[in-house]
Every structure is written in structure tokens, then in C-alpha cells.
Coordinates of C-alpha atoms in Angstrom, one line a residue:
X1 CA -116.5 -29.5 52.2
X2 CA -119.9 -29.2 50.3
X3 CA -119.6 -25.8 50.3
X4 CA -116.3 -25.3 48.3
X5 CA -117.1 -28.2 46.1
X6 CA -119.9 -26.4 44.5
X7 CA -118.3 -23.4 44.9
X8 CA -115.2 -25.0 42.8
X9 CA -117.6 -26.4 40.4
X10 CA -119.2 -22.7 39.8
X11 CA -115.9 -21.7 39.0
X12 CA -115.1 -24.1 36.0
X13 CA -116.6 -22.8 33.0
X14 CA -117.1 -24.9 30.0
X15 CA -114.5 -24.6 27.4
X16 CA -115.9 -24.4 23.8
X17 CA -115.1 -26.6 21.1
X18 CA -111.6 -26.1 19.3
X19 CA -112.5 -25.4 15.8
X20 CA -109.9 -26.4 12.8
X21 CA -108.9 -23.0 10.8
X22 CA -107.7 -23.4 7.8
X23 CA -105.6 -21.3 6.7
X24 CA -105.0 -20.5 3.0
X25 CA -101.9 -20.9 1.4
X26 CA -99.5 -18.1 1.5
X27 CA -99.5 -15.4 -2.1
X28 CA -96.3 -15.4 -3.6
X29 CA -94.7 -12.1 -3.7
X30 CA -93.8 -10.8 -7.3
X31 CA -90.2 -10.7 -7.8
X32 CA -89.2 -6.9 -8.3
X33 CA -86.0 -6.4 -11.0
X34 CA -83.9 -3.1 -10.5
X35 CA -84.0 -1.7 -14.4
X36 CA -81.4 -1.6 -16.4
X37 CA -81.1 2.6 -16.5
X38 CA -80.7 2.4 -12.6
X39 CA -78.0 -0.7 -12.9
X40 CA -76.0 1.4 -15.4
X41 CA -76.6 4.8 -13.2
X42 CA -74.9 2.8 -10.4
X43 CA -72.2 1.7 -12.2
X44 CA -71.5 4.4 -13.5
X45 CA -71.2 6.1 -10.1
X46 CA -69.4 3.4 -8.9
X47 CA -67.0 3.9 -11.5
X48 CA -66.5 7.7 -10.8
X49 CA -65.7 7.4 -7.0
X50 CA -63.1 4.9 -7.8
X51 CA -61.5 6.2 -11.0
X52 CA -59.3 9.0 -8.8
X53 CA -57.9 6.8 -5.9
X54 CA -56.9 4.1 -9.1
X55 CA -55.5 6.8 -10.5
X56 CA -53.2 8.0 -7.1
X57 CA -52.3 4.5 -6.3
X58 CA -51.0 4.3 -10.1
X59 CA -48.7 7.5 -10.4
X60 CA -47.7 7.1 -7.0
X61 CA -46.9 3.5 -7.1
X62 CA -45.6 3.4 -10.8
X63 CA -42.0 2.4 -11.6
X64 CA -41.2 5.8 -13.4
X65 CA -42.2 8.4 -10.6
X66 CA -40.2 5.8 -8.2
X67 CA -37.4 6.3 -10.3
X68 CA -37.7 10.1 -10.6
X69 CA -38.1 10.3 -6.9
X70 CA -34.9 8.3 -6.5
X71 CA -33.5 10.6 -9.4
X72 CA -34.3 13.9 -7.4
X73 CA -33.0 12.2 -3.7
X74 CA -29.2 11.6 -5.8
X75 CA -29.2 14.5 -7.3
X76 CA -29.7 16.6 -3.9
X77 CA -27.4 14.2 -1.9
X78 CA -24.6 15.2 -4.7
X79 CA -25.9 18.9 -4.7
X80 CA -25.3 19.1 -0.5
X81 CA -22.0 17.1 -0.4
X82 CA -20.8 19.1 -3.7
X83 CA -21.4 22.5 -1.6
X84 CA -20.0 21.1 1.9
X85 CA -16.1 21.8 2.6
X86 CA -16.3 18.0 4.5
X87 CA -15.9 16.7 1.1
X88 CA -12.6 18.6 -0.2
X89 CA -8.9 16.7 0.1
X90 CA -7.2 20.1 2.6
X91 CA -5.1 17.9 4.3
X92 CA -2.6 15.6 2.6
X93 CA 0.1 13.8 4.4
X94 CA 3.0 12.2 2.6
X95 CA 4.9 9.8 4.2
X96 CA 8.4 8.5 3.0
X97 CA 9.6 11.8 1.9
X98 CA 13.2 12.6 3.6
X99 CA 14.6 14.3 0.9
X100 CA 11.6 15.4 -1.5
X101 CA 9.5 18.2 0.2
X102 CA 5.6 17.3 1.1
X103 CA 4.6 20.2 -1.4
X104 CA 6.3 19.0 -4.7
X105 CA 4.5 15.4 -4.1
X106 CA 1.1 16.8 -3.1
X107 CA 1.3 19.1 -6.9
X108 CA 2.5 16.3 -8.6
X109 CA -0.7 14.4 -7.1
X110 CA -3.1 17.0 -8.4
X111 CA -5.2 16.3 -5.4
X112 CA -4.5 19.6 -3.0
X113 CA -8.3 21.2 -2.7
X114 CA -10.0 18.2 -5.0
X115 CA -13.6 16.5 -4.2
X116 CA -13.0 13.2 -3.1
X117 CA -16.0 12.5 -5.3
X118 CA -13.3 13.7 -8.4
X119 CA -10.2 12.5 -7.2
X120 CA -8.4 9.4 -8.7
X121 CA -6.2 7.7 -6.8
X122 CA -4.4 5.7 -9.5
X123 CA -4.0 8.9 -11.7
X124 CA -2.2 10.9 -8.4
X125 CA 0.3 7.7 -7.8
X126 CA 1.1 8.1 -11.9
X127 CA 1.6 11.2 -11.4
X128 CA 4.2 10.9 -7.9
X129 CA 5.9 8.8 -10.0
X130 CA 6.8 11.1 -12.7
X131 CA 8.7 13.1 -9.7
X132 CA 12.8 12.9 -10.4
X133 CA 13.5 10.7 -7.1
X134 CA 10.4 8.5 -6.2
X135 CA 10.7 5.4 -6.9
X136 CA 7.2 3.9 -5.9
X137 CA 4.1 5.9 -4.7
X138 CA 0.4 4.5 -3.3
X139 CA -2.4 6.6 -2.5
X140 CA -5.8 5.6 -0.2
X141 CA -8.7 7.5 -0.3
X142 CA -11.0 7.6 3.0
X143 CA -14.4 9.4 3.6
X144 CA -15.1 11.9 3.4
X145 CA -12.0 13.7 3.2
X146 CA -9.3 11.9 4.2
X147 CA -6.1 10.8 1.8
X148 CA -2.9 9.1 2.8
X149 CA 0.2 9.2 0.2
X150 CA 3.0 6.8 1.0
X151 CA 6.1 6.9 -1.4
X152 CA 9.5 5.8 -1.7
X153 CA 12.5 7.9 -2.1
X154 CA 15.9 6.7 -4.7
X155 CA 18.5 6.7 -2.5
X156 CA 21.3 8.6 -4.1
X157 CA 25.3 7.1 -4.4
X158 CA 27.2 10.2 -5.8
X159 CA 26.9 13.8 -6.6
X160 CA 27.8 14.5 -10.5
X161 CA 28.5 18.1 -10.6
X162 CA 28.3 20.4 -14.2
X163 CA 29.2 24.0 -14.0
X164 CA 27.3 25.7 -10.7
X165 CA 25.1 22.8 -11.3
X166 CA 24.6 19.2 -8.9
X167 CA 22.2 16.3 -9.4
X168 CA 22.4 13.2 -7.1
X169 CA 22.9 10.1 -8.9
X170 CA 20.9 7.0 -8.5
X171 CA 22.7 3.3 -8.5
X172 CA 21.1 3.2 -11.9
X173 CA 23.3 6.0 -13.3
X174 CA 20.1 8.5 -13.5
X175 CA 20.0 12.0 -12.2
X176 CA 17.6 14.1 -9.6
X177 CA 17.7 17.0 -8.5
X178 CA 20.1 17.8 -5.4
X179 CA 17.9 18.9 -2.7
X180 CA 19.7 18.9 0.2
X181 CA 23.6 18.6 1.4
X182 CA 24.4 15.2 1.0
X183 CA 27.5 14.3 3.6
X184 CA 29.4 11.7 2.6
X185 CA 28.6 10.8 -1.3
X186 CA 31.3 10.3 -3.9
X187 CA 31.9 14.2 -5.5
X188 CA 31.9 13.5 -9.7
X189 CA 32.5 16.6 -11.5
X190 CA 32.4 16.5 -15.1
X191 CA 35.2 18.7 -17.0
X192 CA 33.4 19.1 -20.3
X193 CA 32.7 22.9 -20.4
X194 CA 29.9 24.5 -22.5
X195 CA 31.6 25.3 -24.8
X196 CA 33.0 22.1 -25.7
X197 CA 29.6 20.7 -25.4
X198 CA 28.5 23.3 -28.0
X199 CA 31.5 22.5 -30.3
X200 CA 30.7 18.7 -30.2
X201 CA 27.3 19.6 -31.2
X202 CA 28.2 21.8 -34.3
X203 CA 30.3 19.5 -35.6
X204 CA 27.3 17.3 -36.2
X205 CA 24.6 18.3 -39.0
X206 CA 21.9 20.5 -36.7
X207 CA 20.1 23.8 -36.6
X208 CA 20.7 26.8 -34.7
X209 CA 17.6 25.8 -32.4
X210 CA 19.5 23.1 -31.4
X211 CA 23.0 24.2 -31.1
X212 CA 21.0 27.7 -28.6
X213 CA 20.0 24.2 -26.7
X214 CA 23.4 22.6 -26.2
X215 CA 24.6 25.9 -24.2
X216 CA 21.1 25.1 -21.7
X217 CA 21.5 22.7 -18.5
X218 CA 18.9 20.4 -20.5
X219 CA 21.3 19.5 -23.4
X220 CA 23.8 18.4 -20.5
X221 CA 24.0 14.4 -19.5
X222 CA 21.3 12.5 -19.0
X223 CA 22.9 9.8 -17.0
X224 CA 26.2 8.6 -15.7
X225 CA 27.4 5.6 -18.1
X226 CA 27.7 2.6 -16.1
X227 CA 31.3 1.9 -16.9
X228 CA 32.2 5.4 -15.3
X229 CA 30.1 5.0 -12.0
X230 CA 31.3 1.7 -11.8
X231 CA 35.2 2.7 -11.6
X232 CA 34.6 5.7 -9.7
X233 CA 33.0 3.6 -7.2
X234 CA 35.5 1.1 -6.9
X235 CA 37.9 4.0 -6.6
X236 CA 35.9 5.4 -3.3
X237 CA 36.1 2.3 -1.3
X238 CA 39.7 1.3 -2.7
X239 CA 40.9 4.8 -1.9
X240 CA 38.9 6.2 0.9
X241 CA 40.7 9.4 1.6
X242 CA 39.6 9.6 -2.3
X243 CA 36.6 12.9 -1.9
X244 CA 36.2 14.2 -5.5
X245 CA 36.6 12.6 -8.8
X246 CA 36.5 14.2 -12.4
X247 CA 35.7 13.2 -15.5
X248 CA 36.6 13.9 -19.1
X249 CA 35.0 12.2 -22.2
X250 CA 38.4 10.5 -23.4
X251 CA 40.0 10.6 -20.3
X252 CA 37.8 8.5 -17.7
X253 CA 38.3 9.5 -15.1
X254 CA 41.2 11.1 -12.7
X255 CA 41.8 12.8 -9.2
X256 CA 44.3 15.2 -8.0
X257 CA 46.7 12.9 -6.0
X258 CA 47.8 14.4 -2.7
X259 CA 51.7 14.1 -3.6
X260 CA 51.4 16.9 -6.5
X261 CA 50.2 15.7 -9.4
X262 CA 47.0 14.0 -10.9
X263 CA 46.3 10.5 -12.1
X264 CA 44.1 9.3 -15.1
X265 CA 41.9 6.0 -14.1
X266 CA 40.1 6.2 -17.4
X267 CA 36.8 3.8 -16.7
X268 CA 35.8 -0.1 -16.4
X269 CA 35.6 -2.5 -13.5
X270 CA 39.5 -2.8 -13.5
X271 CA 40.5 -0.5 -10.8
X272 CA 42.3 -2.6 -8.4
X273 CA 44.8 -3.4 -11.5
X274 CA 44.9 0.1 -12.3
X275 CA 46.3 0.9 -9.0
X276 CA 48.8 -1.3 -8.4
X277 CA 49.9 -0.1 -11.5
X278 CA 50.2 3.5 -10.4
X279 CA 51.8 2.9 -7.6
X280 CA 54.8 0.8 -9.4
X281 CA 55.2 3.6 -11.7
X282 CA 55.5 5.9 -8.8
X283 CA 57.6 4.2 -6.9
X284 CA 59.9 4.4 -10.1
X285 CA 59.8 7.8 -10.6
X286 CA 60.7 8.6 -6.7
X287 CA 63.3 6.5 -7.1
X288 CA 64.8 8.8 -10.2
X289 CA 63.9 11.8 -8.4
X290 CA 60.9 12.5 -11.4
X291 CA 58.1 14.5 -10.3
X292 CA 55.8 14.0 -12.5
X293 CA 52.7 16.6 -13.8
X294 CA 50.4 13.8 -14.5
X295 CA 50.3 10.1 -14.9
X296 CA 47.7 7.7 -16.7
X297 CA 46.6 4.0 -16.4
X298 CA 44.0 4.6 -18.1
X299 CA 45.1 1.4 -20.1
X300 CA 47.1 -0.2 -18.0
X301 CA 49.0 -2.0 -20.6
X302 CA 50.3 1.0 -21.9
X303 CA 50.4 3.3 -18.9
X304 CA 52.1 6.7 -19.6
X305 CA 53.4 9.9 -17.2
X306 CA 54.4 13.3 -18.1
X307 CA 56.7 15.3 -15.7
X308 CA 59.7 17.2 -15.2
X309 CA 63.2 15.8 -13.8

């Protein structure tokens, strides 16, 4: 026990005394300043690395070169669908026409090979319109290319016939052009020859020019007057078997009756008068044995016949 006691004891050394350092107090550093040259240099460097992206962002991102990029796209979307066929009106299908052919309507539309882009829809309709016969036309636009033309047709009452000439008439009185045979309309023919026509116009104070026009199929009537395609329609459904009717300025109008002679309606809304008329006067004349050449109720207050015993 002795033994590592001292040996324990010969181990310890003696600390030394802790001695107070003091220390000194710490130098303050001198503050270092970056001079002015350099600041400026830096700047200035600064300035030049980002003076060409500013630049970028502002052309690119600037309201004009937007609007000249939009410019450009427009104008090459119109340059490609100006140059593409899928833009051009080829196919046109009218519907309505019965009597009118497809081809007169599409040329009176102006549309036939037109860019949709240039086509007018309310212009072509204008246009159908101006065709003798059509009473009403719409046209629709599609894209790209499609275009549908609906019209309707002036159904015609009578066929007025002048020389080698025939226009339908419409229940207005107005004439288009006979296109087709027409079964079962009133025949009108008019008995007023060229000639007559040109002698009526002489009379009057005109030129040559317009006398050279009288003799053309354009000088002829415009129109049946109402008075005379009233009458000759009361005639038709009075007188069924009744197929052609002619008229004479003066006259009205007549037909050849089937017994041998012909018979002077003259015009007006009076035909069922007119008629009962004719036949008392016919029944007269049988009963004399009279045939007559002719016979006119044209006023039937003062009806009149001409015939041999």
C-alpha cells in the first residue's frame, strides 16, 4: 500500500502558478475605400454587358415589331389561301330553278370561279334578281368554298304570243322569257303586226332611230294590261274548251268560235254578261237561218254581228 502511495505521490508534479496575461486591446483596421476611377470603370463595364440584352428584349418585345410580325403572318395566310384552288366558288348549286336553267342564275350571280374571300353575297342575290322570272333569291357563303343559292321561280298564267315570238306571262301582267313547253296555259296572241306597230309610231313626233326600233322585238309590249288578262282569264275558266285567244288594240279580245265564225269580247271583268249576250244573239240568228262572219259584245249594250243570210 506504501509502496504505490509514494509511488503515486512521485507521480504528481506541482503545477505552477496561473499567471494573468493581459492582453492588449485589439488595432483597428484602416477602412480601405475602392477609388472613384475604379467605381466608374465598373460601371461602366456593367453598363456595356447589359446595354445589348436591353436592347434585344426592347426590339423584340416592342409594340411595332409585334405588329409587323402580325403584319407579315396576314399577309402570308392571304398570300397561301389566295394561291390554293380550296378557296375558289367551282361548285354552285341552285335550288328552286324548274324552269330557269342552273347556268343563267350562276352568270347572273357573278360568283362562278370567284374567291370566297371576294365574293358578296348580297351583290349575287341583286343580281338573281334582275333575272326575267325569279322572284326572290338568297345566297349563303360557307368555308372555304362552299355556296348555296336558293331562288324562287314566277309561276307563269298565259303565253302572249307576237310574231314567231312567246313570253310567259306572270299574274302581274309582266313578261319572261318562254323557256320550256308550257301544257295547259291560256294561248294570247296579239294581232298587231309590225307594221302597224311602226305606223302607230310614225304618226307620233320621233326620229328615224326610233321608228328602226319599233320594227325590233324590244319596241313590242312590255306587259299585258290588266283589263285584258283579266277577261281573257275569265274567258278560260267560263269557256274551258276555250285554247287560244287574240287580241287587237280596239278590239279586246276575240276567239274563233267552233260553229264558224269569231266573236269579239273586247276586255273588263264583265265576261259572264258578255256571254249570255252572245249566246242570245245566236240563238237569234239560228233561228233566221243567219250565219254570221263575226259577232261583237264587246259593249254589250250595243252588241253588233256581221254575216251573210
Amino acid at each position: 500500500m506504501r509502496t504505490r502511495r509514494s509511488e503515486d505521490k512521485r507521480r504528481l508534479r506541482k503545477q505552477p502558478k496561473m499567471r494573468r496575461m493581459e492582453s492588449a486591446a485589439p488595432l483597428t483596421q484602416p477602412r480601405l475605400a475602392v477609388p472613384k476611377t475604379a467605381k466608374r470603370r465598373r460601371r461602366r463595364n456593367q453598363r456595356q454587358m447589359a446595354l445589348p440584352l436591353t436592347g434585344i428584349k426592347q426590339v423584340v418585345f416592342s409594340a411595332r415589331w409585334l405588329s409587323l410580325a402580325l403584319l407579315l403572318a396576314m399577309v402570308f395566310s392571304i398570300y397561301l389561301t389566295g394561291q390554293s384552288e380550296d378557296f375558289y366558288l367551282t361548285e354552285i348549286p341552285v335550288a328552286g330553278a324548274a324552269s330557269i336553267p342552273a347556268w343563267e342564275i350562276i352568270e347572273a350571280s357573278g360568283l362562278g370561279g370567284m374567291h370566297i374571300f371576294a365574293a358578296n353575297p348580297t351583290k349575287a342575290a341583286a343580281g338573281i334578281t334582275e333575272v326575267p322570272g325569279v322572284v326572290s333569291a338568297s345566297v349563303n357563303l360557307q368555308w372555304p368554298n362552299l355556296v348555296n343559292i336558293e331562288i324562287v321561280e314566277d309561276s307563269p298564267i298565259a303565253i302572249w304570243i307576237e310574231g314567231d315570238n312567246q313570253y310567259w306571262v306572270t299574274k302581274d301582267g309582266g313578261f319572261i322569257p318562254a323557256r320550256s313547253a308550257a301544257l295547259g296555259l291560256l294561248l294570247i296572241e296579239s294581232e298587231l303586226t309590225v307594221a302597224e306597230q311602226v305606223t302607230a309610231v310614225l304618226d307620233e313626233e320621233t326620229t328615224d332611230e326610233e321608228a328602226v326600233e319599233a320594227t325590233t322585238p324590244a319596241a313590242q309590249a312590255d306587259f299585258v294590261p290588266k283589263d285584258v288578262l283579266v277577261g281573257a282569264l275569265q274567258l278560260q275558266q267560263l269557256r274551258p274548251n276555250i285554247e287560244k285567244l287574240y287580241f287587237r288594240p280596239g278590239n279586246g279580245l276575240s276567239y274563233d268560235d267552233g260553229r264558224g265564225w269569231k266573236v269579239y269580247f273586247g276586255t273588263g271583268d264583265d265576261m259572264a254578261q258578255k256571254i249570255v249576250v252572245y249566246e242570245k244573239i245566236v240563238e237569234e240568228l239560228e233561228a233566221q237561218g243567219i250565219t254570221p262572219v263575226y259577232i261583237s259584245v264587246s259593249n254589250q249594250e250595243r252588241p253588233y254581228y256581221f254575216g251573210n243570210q
